[in-house]
Tab-separated table of C-alpha atoms in Angstrom:
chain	number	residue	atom	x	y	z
S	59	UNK	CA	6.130	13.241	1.315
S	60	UNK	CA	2.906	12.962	2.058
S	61	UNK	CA	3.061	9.951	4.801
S	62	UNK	CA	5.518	11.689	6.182
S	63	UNK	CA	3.775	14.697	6.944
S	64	UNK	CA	1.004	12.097	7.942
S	65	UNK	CA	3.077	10.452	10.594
S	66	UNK	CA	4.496	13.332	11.790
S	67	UNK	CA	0.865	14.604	12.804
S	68	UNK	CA	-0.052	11.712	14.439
S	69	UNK	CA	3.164	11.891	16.255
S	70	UNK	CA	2.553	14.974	17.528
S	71	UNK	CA	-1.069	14.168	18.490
S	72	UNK	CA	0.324	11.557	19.995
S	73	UNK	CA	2.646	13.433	21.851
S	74	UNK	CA	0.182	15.433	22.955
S	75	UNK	CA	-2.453	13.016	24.101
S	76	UNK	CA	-0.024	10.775	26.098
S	77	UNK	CA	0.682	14.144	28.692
S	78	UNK	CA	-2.853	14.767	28.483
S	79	UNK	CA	-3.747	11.588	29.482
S	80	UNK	CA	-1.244	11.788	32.743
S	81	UNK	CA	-2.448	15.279	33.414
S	82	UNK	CA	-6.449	13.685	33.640
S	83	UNK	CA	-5.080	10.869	35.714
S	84	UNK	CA	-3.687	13.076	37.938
S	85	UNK	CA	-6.663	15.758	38.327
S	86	UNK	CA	-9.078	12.186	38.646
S	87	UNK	CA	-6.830	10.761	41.403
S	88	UNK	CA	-6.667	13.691	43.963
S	89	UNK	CA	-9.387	15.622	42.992
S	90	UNK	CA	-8.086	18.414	41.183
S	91	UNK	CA	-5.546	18.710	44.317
S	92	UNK	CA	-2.456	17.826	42.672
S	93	UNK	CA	0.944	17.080	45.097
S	94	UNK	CA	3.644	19.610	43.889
S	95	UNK	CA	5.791	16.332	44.427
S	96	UNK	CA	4.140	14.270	41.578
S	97	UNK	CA	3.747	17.022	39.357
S	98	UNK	CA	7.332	17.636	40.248
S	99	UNK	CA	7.787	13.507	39.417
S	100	UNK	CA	5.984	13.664	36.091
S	101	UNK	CA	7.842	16.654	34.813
S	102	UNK	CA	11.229	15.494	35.186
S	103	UNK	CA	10.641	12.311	33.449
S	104	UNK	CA	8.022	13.521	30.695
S	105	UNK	CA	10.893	12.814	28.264
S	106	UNK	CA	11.845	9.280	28.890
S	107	UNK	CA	7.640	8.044	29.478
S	108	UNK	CA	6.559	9.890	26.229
S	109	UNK	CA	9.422	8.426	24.085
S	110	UNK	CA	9.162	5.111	25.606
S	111	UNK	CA	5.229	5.473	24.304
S	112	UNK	CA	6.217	6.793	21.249
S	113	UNK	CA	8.714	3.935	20.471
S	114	UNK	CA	6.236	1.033	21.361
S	115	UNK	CA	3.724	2.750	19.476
S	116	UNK	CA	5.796	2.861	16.491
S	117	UNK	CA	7.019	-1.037	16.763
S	118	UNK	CA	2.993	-2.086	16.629
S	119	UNK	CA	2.957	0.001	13.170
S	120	UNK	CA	0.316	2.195	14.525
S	121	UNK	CA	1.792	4.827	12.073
S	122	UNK	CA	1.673	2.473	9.083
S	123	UNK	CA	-2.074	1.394	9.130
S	124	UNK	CA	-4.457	2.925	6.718
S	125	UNK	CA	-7.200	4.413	9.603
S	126	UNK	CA	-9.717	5.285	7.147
S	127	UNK	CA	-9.817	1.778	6.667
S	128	UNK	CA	-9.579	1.016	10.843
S	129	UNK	CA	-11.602	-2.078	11.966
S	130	UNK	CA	-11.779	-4.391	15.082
S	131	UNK	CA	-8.133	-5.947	13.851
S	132	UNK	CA	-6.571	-2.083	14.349
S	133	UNK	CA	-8.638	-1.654	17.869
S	134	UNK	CA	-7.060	-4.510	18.769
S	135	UNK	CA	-3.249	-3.230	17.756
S	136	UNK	CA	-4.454	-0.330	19.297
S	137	UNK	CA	-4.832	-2.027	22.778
S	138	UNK	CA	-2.384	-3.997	22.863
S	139	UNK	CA	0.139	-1.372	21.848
S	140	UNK	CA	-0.853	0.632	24.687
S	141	UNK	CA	-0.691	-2.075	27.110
S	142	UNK	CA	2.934	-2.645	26.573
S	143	UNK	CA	3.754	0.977	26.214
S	144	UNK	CA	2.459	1.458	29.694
S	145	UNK	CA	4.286	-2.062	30.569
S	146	UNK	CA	7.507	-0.912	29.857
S	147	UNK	CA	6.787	2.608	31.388
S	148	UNK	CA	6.091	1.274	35.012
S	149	UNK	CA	9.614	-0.612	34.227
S	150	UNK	CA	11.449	2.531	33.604
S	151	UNK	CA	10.025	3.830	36.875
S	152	UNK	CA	10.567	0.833	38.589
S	153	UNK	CA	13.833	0.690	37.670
S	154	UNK	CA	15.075	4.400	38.356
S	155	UNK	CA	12.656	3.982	41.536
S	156	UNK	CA	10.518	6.124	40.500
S	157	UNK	CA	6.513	5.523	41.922
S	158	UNK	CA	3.020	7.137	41.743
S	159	UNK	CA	0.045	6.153	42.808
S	160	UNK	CA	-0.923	2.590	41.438
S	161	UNK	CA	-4.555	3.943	40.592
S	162	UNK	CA	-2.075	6.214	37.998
S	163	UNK	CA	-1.328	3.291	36.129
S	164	UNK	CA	-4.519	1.921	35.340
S	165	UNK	CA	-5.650	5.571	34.560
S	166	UNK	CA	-3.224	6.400	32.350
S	167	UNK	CA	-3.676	3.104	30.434
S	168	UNK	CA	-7.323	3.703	30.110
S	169	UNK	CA	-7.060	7.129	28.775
S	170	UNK	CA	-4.407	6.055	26.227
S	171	UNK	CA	-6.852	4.033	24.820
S	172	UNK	CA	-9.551	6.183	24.256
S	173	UNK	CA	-7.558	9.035	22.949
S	174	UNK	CA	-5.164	7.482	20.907
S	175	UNK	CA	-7.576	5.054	19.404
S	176	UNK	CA	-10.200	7.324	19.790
S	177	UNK	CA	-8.478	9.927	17.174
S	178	UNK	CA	-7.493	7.491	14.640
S	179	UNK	CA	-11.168	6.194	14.756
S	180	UNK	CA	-12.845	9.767	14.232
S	181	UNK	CA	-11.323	10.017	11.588
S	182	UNK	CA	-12.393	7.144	9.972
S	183	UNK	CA	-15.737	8.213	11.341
S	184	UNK	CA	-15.832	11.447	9.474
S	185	UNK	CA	-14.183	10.213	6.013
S	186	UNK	CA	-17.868	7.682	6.173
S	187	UNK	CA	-19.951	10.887	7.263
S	188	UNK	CA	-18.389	12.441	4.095
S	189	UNK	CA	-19.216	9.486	2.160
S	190	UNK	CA	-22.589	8.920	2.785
S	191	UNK	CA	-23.068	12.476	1.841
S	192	UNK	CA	-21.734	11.857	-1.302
S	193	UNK	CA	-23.634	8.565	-1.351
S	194	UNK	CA	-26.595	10.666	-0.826
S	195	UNK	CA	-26.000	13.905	-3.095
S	196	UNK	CA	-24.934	11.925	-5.863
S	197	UNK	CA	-26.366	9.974	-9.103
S	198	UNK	CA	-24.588	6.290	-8.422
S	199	UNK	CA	-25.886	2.601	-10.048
S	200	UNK	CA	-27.859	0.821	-7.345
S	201	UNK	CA	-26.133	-2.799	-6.282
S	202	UNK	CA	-27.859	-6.082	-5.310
S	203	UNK	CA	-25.183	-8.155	-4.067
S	204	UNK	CA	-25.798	-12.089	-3.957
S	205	UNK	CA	-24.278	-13.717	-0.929
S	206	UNK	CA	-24.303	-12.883	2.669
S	207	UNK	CA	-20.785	-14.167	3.265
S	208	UNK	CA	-17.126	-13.155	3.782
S	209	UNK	CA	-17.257	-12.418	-0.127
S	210	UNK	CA	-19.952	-10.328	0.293
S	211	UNK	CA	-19.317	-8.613	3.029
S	212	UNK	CA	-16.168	-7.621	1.776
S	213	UNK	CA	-17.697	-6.493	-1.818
S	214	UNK	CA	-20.262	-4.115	0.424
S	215	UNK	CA	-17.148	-2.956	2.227
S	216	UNK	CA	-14.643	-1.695	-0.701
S	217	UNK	CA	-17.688	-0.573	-2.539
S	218	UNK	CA	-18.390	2.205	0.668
S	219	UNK	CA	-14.895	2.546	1.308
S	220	UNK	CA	-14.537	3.744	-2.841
S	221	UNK	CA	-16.422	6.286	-3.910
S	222	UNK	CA	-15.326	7.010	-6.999
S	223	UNK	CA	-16.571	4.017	-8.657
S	224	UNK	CA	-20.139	5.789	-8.547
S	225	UNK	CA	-21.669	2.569	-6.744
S	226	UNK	CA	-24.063	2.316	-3.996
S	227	UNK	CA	-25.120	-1.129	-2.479
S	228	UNK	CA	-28.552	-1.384	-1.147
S	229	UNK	CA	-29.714	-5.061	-1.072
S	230	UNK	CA	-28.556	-7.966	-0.227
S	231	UNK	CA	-29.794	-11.450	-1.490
S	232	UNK	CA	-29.033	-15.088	0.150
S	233	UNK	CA	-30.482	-18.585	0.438
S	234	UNK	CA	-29.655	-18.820	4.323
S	235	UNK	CA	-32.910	-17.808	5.314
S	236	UNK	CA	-31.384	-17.290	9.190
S	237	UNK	CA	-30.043	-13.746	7.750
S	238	UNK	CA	-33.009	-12.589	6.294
S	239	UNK	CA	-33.924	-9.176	7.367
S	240	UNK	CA	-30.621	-8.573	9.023
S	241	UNK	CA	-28.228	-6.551	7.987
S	242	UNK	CA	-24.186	-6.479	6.516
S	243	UNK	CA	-22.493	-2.661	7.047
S	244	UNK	CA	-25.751	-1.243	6.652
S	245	UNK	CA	-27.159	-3.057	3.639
S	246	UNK	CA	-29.873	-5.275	4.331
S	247	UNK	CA	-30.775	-9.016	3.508
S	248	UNK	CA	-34.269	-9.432	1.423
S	249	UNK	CA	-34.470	-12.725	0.040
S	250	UNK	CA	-33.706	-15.545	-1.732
S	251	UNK	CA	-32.560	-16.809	-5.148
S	252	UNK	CA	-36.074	-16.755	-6.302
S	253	UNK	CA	-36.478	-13.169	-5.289
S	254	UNK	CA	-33.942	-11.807	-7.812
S	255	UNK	CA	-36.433	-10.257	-10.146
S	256	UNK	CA	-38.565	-8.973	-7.700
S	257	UNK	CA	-35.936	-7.122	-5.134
S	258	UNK	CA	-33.941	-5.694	-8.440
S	259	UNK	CA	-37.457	-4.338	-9.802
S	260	UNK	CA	-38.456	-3.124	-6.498
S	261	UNK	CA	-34.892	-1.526	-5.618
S	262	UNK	CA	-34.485	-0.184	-9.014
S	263	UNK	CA	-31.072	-2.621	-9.335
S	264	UNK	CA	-28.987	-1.119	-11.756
S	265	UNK	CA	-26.024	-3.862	-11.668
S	266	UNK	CA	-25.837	-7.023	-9.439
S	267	UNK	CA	-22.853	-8.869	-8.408
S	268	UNK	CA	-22.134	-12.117	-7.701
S	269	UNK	CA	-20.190	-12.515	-4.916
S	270	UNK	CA	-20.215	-16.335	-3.904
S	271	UNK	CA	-16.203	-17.543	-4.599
S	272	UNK	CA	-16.972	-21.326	-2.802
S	273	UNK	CA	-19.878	-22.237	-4.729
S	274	UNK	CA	-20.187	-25.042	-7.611
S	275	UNK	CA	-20.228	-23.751	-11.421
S	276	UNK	CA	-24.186	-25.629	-11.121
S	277	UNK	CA	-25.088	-23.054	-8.079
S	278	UNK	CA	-23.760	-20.289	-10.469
S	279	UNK	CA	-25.184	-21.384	-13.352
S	280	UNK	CA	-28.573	-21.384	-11.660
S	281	UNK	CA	-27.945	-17.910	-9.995
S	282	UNK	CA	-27.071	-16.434	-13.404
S	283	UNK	CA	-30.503	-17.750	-14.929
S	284	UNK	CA	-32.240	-15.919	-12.457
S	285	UNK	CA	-30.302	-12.707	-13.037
S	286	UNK	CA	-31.572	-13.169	-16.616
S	287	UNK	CA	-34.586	-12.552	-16.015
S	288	UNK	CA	-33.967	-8.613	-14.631
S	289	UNK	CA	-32.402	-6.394	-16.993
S	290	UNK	CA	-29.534	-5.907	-14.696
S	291	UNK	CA	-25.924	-6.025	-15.763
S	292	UNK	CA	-24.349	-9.247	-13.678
S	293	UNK	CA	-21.239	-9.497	-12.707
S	294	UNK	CA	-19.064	-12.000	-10.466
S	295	UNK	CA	-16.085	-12.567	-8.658
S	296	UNK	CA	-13.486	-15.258	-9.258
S	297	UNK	CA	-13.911	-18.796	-7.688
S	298	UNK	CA	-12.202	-19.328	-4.210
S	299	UNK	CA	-8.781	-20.819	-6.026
S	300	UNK	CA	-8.094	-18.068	-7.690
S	301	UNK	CA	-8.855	-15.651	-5.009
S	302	UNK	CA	-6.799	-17.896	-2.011
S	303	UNK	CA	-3.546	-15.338	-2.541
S	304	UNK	CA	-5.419	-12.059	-2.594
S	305	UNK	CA	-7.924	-10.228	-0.458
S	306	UNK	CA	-11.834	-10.089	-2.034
S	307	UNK	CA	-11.916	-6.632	-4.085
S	308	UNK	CA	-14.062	-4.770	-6.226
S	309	UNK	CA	-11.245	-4.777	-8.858
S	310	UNK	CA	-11.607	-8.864	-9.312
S	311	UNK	CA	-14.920	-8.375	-10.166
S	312	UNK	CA	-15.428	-9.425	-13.671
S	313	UNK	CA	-17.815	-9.919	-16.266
S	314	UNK	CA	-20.153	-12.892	-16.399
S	315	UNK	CA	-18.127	-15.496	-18.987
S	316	UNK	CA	-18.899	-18.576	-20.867
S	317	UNK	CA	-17.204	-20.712	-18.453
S	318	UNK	CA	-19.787	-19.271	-15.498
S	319	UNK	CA	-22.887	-20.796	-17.667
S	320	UNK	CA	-20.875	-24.184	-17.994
S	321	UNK	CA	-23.327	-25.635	-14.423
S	322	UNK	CA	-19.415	-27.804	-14.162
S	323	UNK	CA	-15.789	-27.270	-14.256
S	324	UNK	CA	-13.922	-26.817	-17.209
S	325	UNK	CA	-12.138	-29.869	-18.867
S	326	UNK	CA	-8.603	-29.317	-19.886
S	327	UNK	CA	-7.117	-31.104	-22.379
S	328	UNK	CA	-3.613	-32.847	-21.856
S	329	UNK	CA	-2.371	-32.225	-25.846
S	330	UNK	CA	0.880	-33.901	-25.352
S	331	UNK	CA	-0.794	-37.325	-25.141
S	332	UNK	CA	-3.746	-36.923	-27.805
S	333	UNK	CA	-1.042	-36.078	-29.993
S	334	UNK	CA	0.442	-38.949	-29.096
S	335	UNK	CA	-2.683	-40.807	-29.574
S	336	UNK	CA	-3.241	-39.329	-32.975
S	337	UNK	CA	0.104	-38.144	-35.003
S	338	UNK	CA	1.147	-40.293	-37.674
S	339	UNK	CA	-1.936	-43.037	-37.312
S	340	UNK	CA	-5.022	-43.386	-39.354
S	341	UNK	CA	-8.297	-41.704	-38.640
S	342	UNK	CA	-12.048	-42.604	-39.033
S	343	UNK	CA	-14.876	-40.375	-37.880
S	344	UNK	CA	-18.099	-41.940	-38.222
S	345	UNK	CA	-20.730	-38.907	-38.811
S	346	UNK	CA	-18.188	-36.696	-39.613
S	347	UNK	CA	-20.254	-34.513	-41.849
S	348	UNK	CA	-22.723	-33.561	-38.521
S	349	UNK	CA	-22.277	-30.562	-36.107
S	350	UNK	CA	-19.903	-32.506	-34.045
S	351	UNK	CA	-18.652	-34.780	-36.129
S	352	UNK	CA	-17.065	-31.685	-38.675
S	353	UNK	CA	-15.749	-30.185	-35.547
S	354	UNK	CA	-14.346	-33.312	-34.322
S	355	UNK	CA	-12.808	-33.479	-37.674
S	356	UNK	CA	-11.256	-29.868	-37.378
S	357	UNK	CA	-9.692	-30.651	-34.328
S	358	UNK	CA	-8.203	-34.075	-34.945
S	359	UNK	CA	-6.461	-32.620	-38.024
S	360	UNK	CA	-4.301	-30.317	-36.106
S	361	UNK	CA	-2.416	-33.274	-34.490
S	362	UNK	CA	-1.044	-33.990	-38.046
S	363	UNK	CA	-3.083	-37.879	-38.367
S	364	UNK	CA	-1.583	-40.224	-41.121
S	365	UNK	CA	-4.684	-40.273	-42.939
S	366	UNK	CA	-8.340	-38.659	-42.103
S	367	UNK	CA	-11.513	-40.456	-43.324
S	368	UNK	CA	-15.353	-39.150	-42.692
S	369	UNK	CA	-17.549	-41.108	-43.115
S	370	UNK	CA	-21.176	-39.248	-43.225
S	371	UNK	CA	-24.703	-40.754	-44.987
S	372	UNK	CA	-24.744	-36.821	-46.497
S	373	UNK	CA	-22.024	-36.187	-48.917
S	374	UNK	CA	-22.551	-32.608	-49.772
S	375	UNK	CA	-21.551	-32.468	-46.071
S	376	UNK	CA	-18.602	-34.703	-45.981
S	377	UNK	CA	-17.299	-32.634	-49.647
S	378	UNK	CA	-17.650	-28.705	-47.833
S	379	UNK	CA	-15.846	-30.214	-44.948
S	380	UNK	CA	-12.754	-32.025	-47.147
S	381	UNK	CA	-12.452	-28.508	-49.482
């Protein structure tokens, strides 16, 4: 119910704006001296121009798209949209030989630009007024996010765009020393790796995240060992296979897990053939009574082996690990 009320607004704004937009054409072209005859044109054809709009408008989804979200891909729908709305309105006058001045055209098509996209953009304008003022007015933890990249830029992004999750970044950290002192929707780049501790004491950091997806489990391993040493709470995203279906969000970000402090991949075992390797034969581990060995031991013993022997130069070992 409520997108439909939504759409219906904009439709009538739209509406509204596309006879507006005429109306200024008109009054720019001759000067506030407008010929009863193209008033008289307009008029009796309002109808058929504004639906044509209307219709062209609604094919490019410009009804469907979030706008408090609106970015350089919806400008873009945006102009293009109008384009070919005012395309195929010069071919409905065309056609019923219909013609105003040519200057009209490119007037019109200007104006439909700025108001249509200029509406949908105000408000996203004012919804990030309203949330820097709660950014402002309200307790929230202070972010360092690591990595001046898509990732990161992204992470900055949803963070702004969601208030509720009480999170404000304010410093951005990156080994590309080219983006140093610039900065990513607002949040600025101050440092390196090696200047973990000292931006997060400086900024008062209450959380950092992680937010490199393409880089090896060493580079992570070495970024998280610097995190240690702040008494931040660290968290990452996902690496860049598991996020290549989805869209970079705050909601992938996760903990910091064993796996992350590994410095390589995980190695996963194929248990079809070490059970074939192992069921039914004869085992001997050699120092079986040891840290490894006894785990070794463990292990093995699950794929059912003939016979198990340890062998260990400390029996009271080798007789806890057999009971």
């Amino acid at each position: 119910m409520e997108k439909k009320k939504r759409i219906i607004m904009l439709l009538a704004i739209d509406i509204f704006l596309i006879s507006t937009a005429f109306l200024v054409s008109f009054y720019l072209r001759f000067d506030m001296n407008i010929p009863w005859n193209i008033m008289q044109l307009y008029i009796d054809n309002i109808f058929a121009i504004t639906l044509i709009k209307i219709l062209v408008f609604a094919y490019f989804g410009i009804y469907n798209s979030l706008w408090r979200y609106a970015s350089i891909d919806e400008l873009m729908q945006v102009i293009v949209a109008v384009i070919l709305a005012n395309a195929g309105m010069i071919s409905y006058l065309y056609v019923m030989n219909i013609h105003f001045p040519r200057s009209i055209y490119l007037l019109v098509a200007i104006l439909d630009i700025m108001y249509i996209g200029g509406v949908r953009f105000s408000y996203r304008f004012l919804r990030k007024m309203k949330n820097e003022k709660l950014f402002n007015s309200e307790k929230r933890k202070r972010i360092m996010v690591i990595g001046a990249g898509d990732a990161g830029a992204m992470v900055i992004k949803e963070f702004k765009n969601h208030t509720e999750l009480m999170s404000n970044p304010v410093v951005l950290i990156d080994d590309d020393v080219s983006k140093e002192g610039r900065k990513i929707h607002g949040v600025p780049v101050k440092g390196q790796r090696y200047d973990i501790k000292g931006q997060a004491i400086k900024n008062n950091i209450d959380e950092i995240v992680i937010a490199m997806p393409s880089s090896t489990k060493a580079e992570i391993k070495e970024i998280i060992e610097e995190c240690k040493t702040t008494k931040c709470k660290v968290k990452t995203l996902p690496g860049m296979f598991e996020l290549i279906d989805g869209k970079v969000s705050v909601k992938q970000l996760r903990e910091v897990e064993i796996s992350d402090l590994l410095g390589r991949d995980e190695v996963t075992l194929d248990c079809m053939k070490i059970n074939d390797y192992i069921n039914g034969k004869k085992i001997l581990i050699t120092g079986g009574g040891g840290s490894i060995g006894s785990e070794l031991c463990r292990q093995i013993a699950k794929f059912k082996p003939k016979e198990l022997i340890i062998l260990d130069i400390y029996e009271n070992n080798v007789y806890d690990l057999q009971n």
